[in-house]
Amino acid sequence: MIRFDRLGRAFALVAALAALWSCSAGGYGASAIYSPLVEDDIVVIMPPNAPSISQQFRDVGRRAGRGNPASDHNGIDIVARVGAPVIAAAPGLVTQSLIEPMYGNRVVIDHGVDAGGRRSRTVYMHLDSRAVREGMQVARGQTIGTMGRTGILAAAISHLHFEVHRERGRSGLQARDPHRFWADGVGRVTCFVPDRPLEDGRFRITYPVPCRDTAAR
């Protein structure tokens, strides 16, 4: 177990360094590789005009029965400049809009119970500013804040830490890999397009940062 813990920390360090490099590189259309410790990694198809992903979802700690240790990463990190718009990945109700030390400016949106009977929510962290308040209803693609580097865990690097929480039986809401819920299918990152109809009762997400040549409302 000790050996496994050390190995996990080593991989986490390598992933963190890779993320730092990717964040500094920025750009569009690139997607970081999954940690070697992740058994159910997903083939990710990135649109060439989508801001790059610098770090993937990682839940090896929970699978190993150790809760949610520091080696886990409960969302994806998306790279863009400070001040770039951050948009709602699906319609819903803002349940949190606050600032706290570790994750900085944070917005949480509850998307209610879908046609499958499960509740979902999305979380947006390290924002430079927040454009919504608790109790507001937001539409898919609506600007909810701007990209930033607030909070200790941002490591002074401009990026969005984006999480999807999905209800799983009696376990309640749990962090899930966002790549499972794109509107175009598993692993197919889907840019928000204003005139595209998607609201059919199913929980499906679109990219929480505008892609080039597409407009947020």
mmCIF file of C-alpha atoms in Angstrom:
data_model
loop_
_atom_site.group_PDB
_atom_site.id
_atom_site.type_symbol
_atom_site.label_atom_id
_atom_site.label_comp_id
_atom_site.label_asym_id
_atom_site.label_seq_id
_atom_site.Cartn_x
_atom_site.Cartn_y
_atom_site.Cartn_z
ATOM 1 C CA MET A 1 0.000 0.000 0.000
ATOM 2 C CA ILE A 2 2.833 2.409 0.859
ATOM 3 C CA ARG A 3 4.504 1.605 -2.429
ATOM 4 C CA PHE A 4 1.258 2.261 -4.293
ATOM 5 C CA ASP A 5 0.807 5.576 -2.472
ATOM 6 C CA ARG A 6 4.291 6.690 -3.467
ATOM 7 C CA LEU A 7 3.687 5.636 -7.058
ATOM 8 C CA GLY A 8 0.399 7.533 -7.078
ATOM 9 C CA ARG A 9 2.053 10.668 -5.725
ATOM 10 C CA ALA A 10 4.808 10.375 -8.336
ATOM 11 C CA PHE A 11 2.296 10.130 -11.175
ATOM 12 C CA ALA A 12 0.311 13.011 -9.664
ATOM 13 C CA LEU A 13 3.469 15.136 -9.626
ATOM 14 C CA VAL A 14 4.235 14.281 -13.250
ATOM 15 C CA ALA A 15 0.645 15.109 -14.217
ATOM 16 C CA ALA A 16 0.826 18.405 -12.354
ATOM 17 C CA LEU A 17 4.060 19.361 -14.099
ATOM 18 C CA ALA A 18 2.573 18.408 -17.451
ATOM 19 C CA ALA A 19 -0.466 20.504 -16.647
ATOM 20 C CA LEU A 20 1.692 23.493 -15.792
ATOM 21 C CA TRP A 21 3.522 23.149 -19.100
ATOM 22 C CA SER A 22 0.261 22.785 -21.015
ATOM 23 C CA CYS A 23 -1.264 25.759 -19.241
ATOM 24 C CA SER A 24 1.662 27.933 -20.154
ATOM 25 C CA ALA A 25 1.465 26.686 -23.740
ATOM 26 C CA GLY A 26 -2.259 27.425 -24.095
ATOM 27 C CA GLY A 27 -3.703 27.207 -27.576
ATOM 28 C CA TYR A 28 -6.641 25.396 -29.163
ATOM 29 C CA GLY A 29 -7.649 21.872 -30.085
ATOM 30 C CA ALA A 30 -5.275 19.977 -27.762
ATOM 31 C CA SER A 31 -6.247 17.546 -25.019
ATOM 32 C CA ALA A 32 -3.924 16.290 -22.273
ATOM 33 C CA ILE A 33 -3.442 12.543 -21.853
ATOM 34 C CA TYR A 34 -4.962 10.693 -18.903
ATOM 35 C CA SER A 35 -2.847 9.610 -15.949
ATOM 36 C CA PRO A 36 -1.476 6.054 -16.385
ATOM 37 C CA LEU A 37 -3.320 5.176 -13.149
ATOM 38 C CA VAL A 38 -6.722 5.787 -14.756
ATOM 39 C CA GLU A 39 -8.176 2.484 -15.942
ATOM 40 C CA ASP A 40 -11.240 3.775 -17.819
ATOM 41 C CA ASP A 41 -9.738 6.627 -19.812
ATOM 42 C CA ILE A 42 -11.766 8.024 -22.685
ATOM 43 C CA VAL A 43 -10.705 8.790 -26.248
ATOM 44 C CA VAL A 44 -11.182 12.562 -26.457
ATOM 45 C CA ILE A 45 -12.010 14.253 -29.756
ATOM 46 C CA MET A 46 -11.331 17.994 -29.570
ATOM 47 C CA PRO A 47 -12.693 20.545 -32.042
ATOM 48 C CA PRO A 48 -9.740 22.509 -33.467
ATOM 49 C CA ASN A 49 -11.343 25.775 -32.312
ATOM 50 C CA ALA A 50 -11.880 24.720 -28.675
ATOM 51 C CA PRO A 51 -9.508 26.048 -25.976
ATOM 52 C CA SER A 52 -7.153 23.261 -24.924
ATOM 53 C CA ILE A 53 -7.565 20.896 -21.972
ATOM 54 C CA SER A 54 -4.444 20.771 -19.800
ATOM 55 C CA GLN A 55 -5.482 18.112 -17.269
ATOM 56 C CA GLN A 56 -8.001 15.265 -17.303
ATOM 57 C CA PHE A 57 -10.340 13.747 -14.734
ATOM 58 C CA ARG A 58 -8.680 11.328 -12.294
ATOM 59 C CA ASP A 59 -10.405 9.315 -9.536
ATOM 60 C CA VAL A 60 -7.890 6.571 -8.755
ATOM 61 C CA GLY A 61 -8.065 7.292 -5.013
ATOM 62 C CA ARG A 62 -11.785 6.637 -4.762
ATOM 63 C CA ARG A 63 -11.427 3.429 -6.760
ATOM 64 C CA ALA A 64 -8.685 2.273 -4.406
ATOM 65 C CA GLY A 65 -11.029 2.749 -1.454
ATOM 66 C CA ARG A 66 -9.196 5.675 0.087
ATOM 67 C CA GLY A 67 -11.915 8.316 -0.265
ATOM 68 C CA ASN A 68 -10.806 11.315 -2.280
ATOM 69 C CA PRO A 69 -7.063 11.863 -1.728
ATOM 70 C CA ALA A 70 -4.872 14.578 -3.182
ATOM 71 C CA SER A 71 -3.937 12.295 -6.097
ATOM 72 C CA ASP A 72 -7.462 12.672 -7.513
ATOM 73 C CA HIS A 73 -8.571 15.418 -9.902
ATOM 74 C CA ASN A 74 -12.356 15.707 -9.942
ATOM 75 C CA GLY A 75 -12.742 17.587 -13.203
ATOM 76 C CA ILE A 76 -10.928 18.889 -16.261
ATOM 77 C CA ASP A 77 -8.762 22.006 -16.596
ATOM 78 C CA ILE A 78 -9.325 24.269 -19.595
ATOM 79 C CA VAL A 79 -6.742 26.856 -20.605
ATOM 80 C CA ALA A 80 -7.548 30.404 -21.714
ATOM 81 C CA ARG A 81 -6.468 33.962 -20.979
ATOM 82 C CA VAL A 82 -7.610 35.862 -17.904
ATOM 83 C CA GLY A 83 -10.916 37.556 -18.658
ATOM 84 C CA ALA A 84 -12.112 35.103 -21.328
ATOM 85 C CA PRO A 85 -15.833 34.271 -20.922
ATOM 86 C CA VAL A 86 -16.917 31.191 -18.981
ATOM 87 C CA ILE A 87 -20.377 29.947 -19.983
ATOM 88 C CA ALA A 88 -22.980 27.599 -18.531
ATOM 89 C CA ALA A 89 -22.565 24.051 -19.841
ATOM 90 C CA ALA A 90 -26.305 23.383 -19.479
ATOM 91 C CA PRO A 91 -29.374 25.299 -18.277
ATOM 92 C CA GLY A 92 -30.079 25.356 -14.559
ATOM 93 C CA LEU A 93 -30.263 27.168 -11.227
ATOM 94 C CA VAL A 94 -27.230 28.863 -9.657
ATOM 95 C CA THR A 95 -26.891 27.394 -6.167
ATOM 96 C CA GLN A 96 -23.491 28.873 -5.270
ATOM 97 C CA SER A 97 -21.660 32.014 -6.323
ATOM 98 C CA LEU A 98 -18.862 32.789 -3.905
ATOM 99 C CA ILE A 99 -15.136 33.174 -3.323
ATOM 100 C CA GLU A 100 -13.064 30.985 -1.011
ATOM 101 C CA PRO A 101 -9.318 30.509 -0.387
ATOM 102 C CA MET A 102 -8.520 27.244 -2.190
ATOM 103 C CA TYR A 103 -10.576 27.486 -5.401
ATOM 104 C CA GLY A 104 -11.129 31.237 -5.575
ATOM 105 C CA ASN A 105 -14.273 32.451 -7.340
ATOM 106 C CA ARG A 106 -16.645 29.528 -7.768
ATOM 107 C CA VAL A 107 -20.055 29.058 -9.397
ATOM 108 C CA VAL A 108 -22.218 25.945 -9.000
ATOM 109 C CA ILE A 109 -25.234 25.267 -11.220
ATOM 110 C CA ASP A 110 -27.898 22.664 -10.383
ATOM 111 C CA HIS A 111 -29.436 21.183 -13.530
ATOM 112 C CA GLY A 112 -32.293 19.418 -11.794
ATOM 113 C CA VAL A 113 -33.528 15.879 -12.429
ATOM 114 C CA ASP A 114 -33.408 14.774 -16.064
ATOM 115 C CA ALA A 115 -35.608 12.378 -18.014
ATOM 116 C CA GLY A 116 -33.574 9.480 -16.586
ATOM 117 C CA GLY A 117 -34.459 10.468 -13.023
ATOM 118 C CA ARG A 118 -30.966 11.639 -12.040
ATOM 119 C CA ARG A 119 -29.843 15.021 -10.735
ATOM 120 C CA SER A 120 -26.742 16.738 -12.089
ATOM 121 C CA ARG A 121 -24.726 19.859 -11.347
ATOM 122 C CA THR A 122 -21.693 21.585 -12.808
ATOM 123 C CA VAL A 123 -18.948 23.463 -10.959
ATOM 124 C CA TYR A 124 -16.732 26.282 -12.286
ATOM 125 C CA MET A 125 -13.618 27.257 -10.273
ATOM 126 C CA HIS A 126 -10.743 29.792 -10.283
ATOM 127 C CA LEU A 127 -12.889 32.435 -12.009
ATOM 128 C CA ASP A 128 -11.549 35.966 -12.224
ATOM 129 C CA SER A 129 -15.066 37.355 -11.814
ATOM 130 C CA ARG A 130 -18.621 36.045 -11.350
ATOM 131 C CA ALA A 131 -21.535 37.337 -13.437
ATOM 132 C CA VAL A 132 -24.333 35.442 -11.660
ATOM 133 C CA ARG A 133 -25.698 35.225 -8.137
ATOM 134 C CA GLU A 134 -27.383 32.458 -6.144
ATOM 135 C CA GLY A 135 -30.994 31.862 -7.144
ATOM 136 C CA MET A 136 -30.568 32.934 -10.795
ATOM 137 C CA GLN A 137 -31.814 30.743 -13.626
ATOM 138 C CA VAL A 138 -29.264 30.525 -16.438
ATOM 139 C CA ALA A 139 -29.512 29.293 -20.012
ATOM 140 C CA ARG A 140 -27.036 27.045 -21.770
ATOM 141 C CA GLY A 141 -24.243 29.237 -23.132
ATOM 142 C CA GLN A 142 -24.996 32.186 -20.844
ATOM 143 C CA THR A 143 -21.901 33.952 -19.502
ATOM 144 C CA ILE A 144 -21.535 33.164 -15.793
ATOM 145 C CA GLY A 145 -18.076 34.647 -15.200
ATOM 146 C CA THR A 146 -14.614 35.105 -16.627
ATOM 147 C CA MET A 147 -11.532 32.931 -16.750
ATOM 148 C CA GLY A 148 -9.032 33.561 -13.977
ATOM 149 C CA ARG A 149 -6.439 32.242 -11.563
ATOM 150 C CA THR A 150 -8.017 32.953 -8.179
ATOM 151 C CA GLY A 151 -7.503 30.570 -5.280
ATOM 152 C CA ILE A 152 -4.385 28.875 -3.951
ATOM 153 C CA LEU A 153 -4.864 25.747 -6.082
ATOM 154 C CA ALA A 154 -4.834 27.758 -9.310
ATOM 155 C CA ALA A 155 -1.058 28.108 -8.822
ATOM 156 C CA ALA A 156 -1.297 31.586 -10.391
ATOM 157 C CA ILE A 157 -2.107 29.978 -13.786
ATOM 158 C CA SER A 158 -5.152 31.144 -15.739
ATOM 159 C CA HIS A 159 -7.487 28.184 -16.275
ATOM 160 C CA LEU A 160 -10.986 26.903 -15.573
ATOM 161 C CA HIS A 161 -11.368 23.877 -13.340
ATOM 162 C CA PHE A 162 -14.674 22.358 -14.500
ATOM 163 C CA GLU A 163 -16.530 19.541 -12.739
ATOM 164 C CA VAL A 164 -19.655 17.482 -13.418
ATOM 165 C CA HIS A 165 -21.461 15.883 -10.479
ATOM 166 C CA ARG A 166 -24.037 13.213 -11.285
ATOM 167 C CA GLU A 167 -26.416 11.300 -9.034
ATOM 168 C CA ARG A 168 -25.525 7.617 -8.636
ATOM 169 C CA GLY A 169 -28.180 5.682 -6.753
ATOM 170 C CA ARG A 170 -28.037 5.975 -2.976
ATOM 171 C CA SER A 171 -24.537 7.431 -3.153
ATOM 172 C CA GLY A 172 -25.955 10.817 -4.122
ATOM 173 C CA LEU A 173 -24.063 13.257 -6.328
ATOM 174 C CA GLN A 174 -20.550 12.154 -7.266
ATOM 175 C CA ALA A 175 -17.864 13.731 -9.440
ATOM 176 C CA ARG A 176 -17.887 12.121 -12.871
ATOM 177 C CA ASP A 177 -15.659 12.516 -15.893
ATOM 178 C CA PRO A 178 -17.147 15.428 -17.913
ATOM 179 C CA HIS A 179 -16.188 13.636 -21.135
ATOM 180 C CA ARG A 180 -19.063 11.200 -20.520
ATOM 181 C CA PHE A 181 -21.710 13.872 -20.976
ATOM 182 C CA TRP A 182 -20.924 15.908 -24.111
ATOM 183 C CA ALA A 183 -23.950 16.643 -26.308
ATOM 184 C CA ASP A 184 -22.306 14.939 -29.305
ATOM 185 C CA GLY A 185 -21.481 11.770 -27.352
ATOM 186 C CA VAL A 186 -18.865 10.325 -25.010
ATOM 187 C CA GLY A 187 -15.462 11.905 -25.576
ATOM 188 C CA ARG A 188 -16.736 14.233 -28.319
ATOM 189 C CA VAL A 189 -16.147 17.729 -26.925
ATOM 190 C CA THR A 190 -19.107 19.834 -28.079
ATOM 191 C CA CYS A 191 -18.807 23.584 -28.634
ATOM 192 C CA PHE A 192 -21.797 25.723 -27.697
ATOM 193 C CA VAL A 193 -23.687 26.940 -30.777
ATOM 194 C CA PRO A 194 -26.456 29.478 -29.957
ATOM 195 C CA ASP A 195 -29.037 28.271 -32.463
ATOM 196 C CA ARG A 196 -28.613 24.538 -31.920
ATOM 197 C CA PRO A 197 -31.581 22.949 -30.047
ATOM 198 C CA LEU A 198 -30.463 20.589 -27.289
ATOM 199 C CA GLU A 199 -33.019 20.832 -24.486
ATOM 200 C CA ASP A 200 -34.860 17.502 -24.764
ATOM 201 C CA GLY A 201 -34.937 16.423 -21.107
ATOM 202 C CA ARG A 202 -31.594 14.632 -21.176
ATOM 203 C CA PHE A 203 -28.553 15.930 -19.301
ATOM 204 C CA ARG A 204 -26.008 16.894 -21.933
ATOM 205 C CA ILE A 205 -23.253 19.481 -21.680
ATOM 206 C CA THR A 206 -21.498 21.820 -24.057
ATOM 207 C CA TYR A 207 -18.018 23.293 -23.626
ATOM 208 C CA PRO A 208 -17.928 25.807 -20.734
ATOM 209 C CA VAL A 209 -15.588 28.154 -22.630
ATOM 210 C CA PRO A 210 -16.615 29.603 -26.021
ATOM 211 C CA CYS A 211 -14.911 28.094 -29.030
ATOM 212 C CA ARG A 212 -13.447 30.449 -31.626
ATOM 213 C CA ASP A 213 -15.978 31.713 -34.189
ATOM 214 C CA THR A 214 -18.923 30.858 -31.906
ATOM 215 C CA ALA A 215 -20.649 33.400 -29.694
ATOM 216 C CA ALA A 216 -21.893 33.237 -26.112
ATOM 217 C CA ARG A 217 -25.084 35.040 -25.224
#
